[in-house]
């Protein structure tokens, strides 16, 4: 069970979200404007904020920046704009997750649960350490052996997800669902390609892996090589 602040001006969507989350046992506060939502996020110290981008008083992106000025609470952006550039901008501005409208109650609840799982693993420091590698989930930076590793968005998401499950083999199906948000087709080489890019940037190869290990027929594992 978690506590959630929902900021959404559309009455029907707000009611759907409240019903879904309250029905799943969460404590829910809801607000119809950006400023009221910001105030609620401060007053109630929720575990998660669900933030609509199109609000009547203040743009949701600005509300996000104001929340980030005072709090590290995980934020799920809800948007009708299925716009990749906008999403990247908001994820960079501190959003943790997004959900595209129209969403179902079950989908929103699944996003909240996934986010809570991630923040429970990450803890207050928001960084994960595996051997000599530190993955900072807030600044989306990776440090390896004292050097910054420059990754693109998906490479980072993949590495960060594997880092939350360090030492465990993560299946391709799970990576597709959690990192790419797509069902796994089977013949697709997307994950292999990203793993090979990651390996190059981490200075290792498939033949001589250090951190990234492919377990044939099962999945990918990130390990502490020491
Ligand atoms: Ca709206």
Coordinates of N, CA, C and O in Angstrom, one line a residue, residues 8 14 32 52 68 81 86 97 124 142 144 153 156 177 193 195 207 222:
X8 N -5.0 16.0 -11.8 CA -5.7 15.8 -13.0 C -6.9 16.7 -13.1 O -7.8 16.6 -12.2
X14 N -9.8 11.7 -13.5 CA -9.5 11.8 -12.1 C -10.2 10.7 -11.3 O -9.6 10.0 -10.5
X32 N -7.4 19.1 -8.8 CA -7.7 19.4 -10.2 C -6.9 20.5 -10.8 O -7.0 20.8 -12.0
X52 N -0.8 15.1 -14.4 CA -1.3 15.4 -15.7 C -0.4 16.5 -16.3 O -0.1 17.4 -15.5
X68 N 10.2 19.1 -8.0 CA 11.6 18.7 -7.9 C 12.4 19.7 -7.1 O 13.4 19.4 -6.5
X81 N -0.1 13.5 -25.0 CA 0.9 13.8 -26.0 C 1.8 12.7 -26.1 O 2.7 12.5 -25.2
X86 N 9.2 15.2 -26.0 CA 8.6 15.8 -24.8 C 8.9 14.9 -23.6 O 9.2 15.3 -22.5
X97 N 8.5 8.2 -14.5 CA 7.7 7.2 -15.3 C 6.7 8.0 -16.1 O 6.4 9.1 -15.7
X124 N 16.8 5.9 -0.4 CA 16.9 7.4 -0.4 C 18.1 8.0 -1.2 O 18.0 9.1 -1.7
X142 N 26.4 7.4 -15.1 CA 27.0 6.2 -14.7 C 28.5 6.5 -14.6 O 29.1 7.2 -15.4
X144 N 32.2 4.5 -13.8 CA 32.8 3.2 -13.8 C 34.3 3.4 -13.5 O 35.0 4.2 -14.3
X153 N 19.7 7.2 -23.9 CA 18.6 7.0 -23.0 C 18.3 5.5 -22.8 O 18.2 5.1 -21.6
X156 N 21.0 3.6 -20.9 CA 20.9 3.9 -19.5 C 19.8 3.1 -18.8 O 20.0 2.5 -17.8
X177 N 9.3 -5.8 -21.4 CA 8.1 -5.3 -20.7 C 8.5 -4.0 -19.8 O 7.8 -3.0 -19.8
X193 N 21.5 -5.8 -29.4 CA 22.2 -4.7 -30.0 C 22.5 -3.7 -28.8 O 23.6 -3.2 -28.7
X195 N 22.8 -4.4 -25.6 CA 23.8 -5.0 -24.8 C 25.2 -4.9 -25.4 O 26.1 -4.6 -24.7
X207 N 33.1 -11.9 -25.5 CA 34.0 -13.0 -25.2 C 34.6 -13.0 -23.9 O 34.9 -14.0 -23.2
X222 N 23.7 -8.7 -14.7 CA 24.8 -7.7 -14.4 C 25.4 -8.2 -13.1 O 24.6 -8.4 -12.1

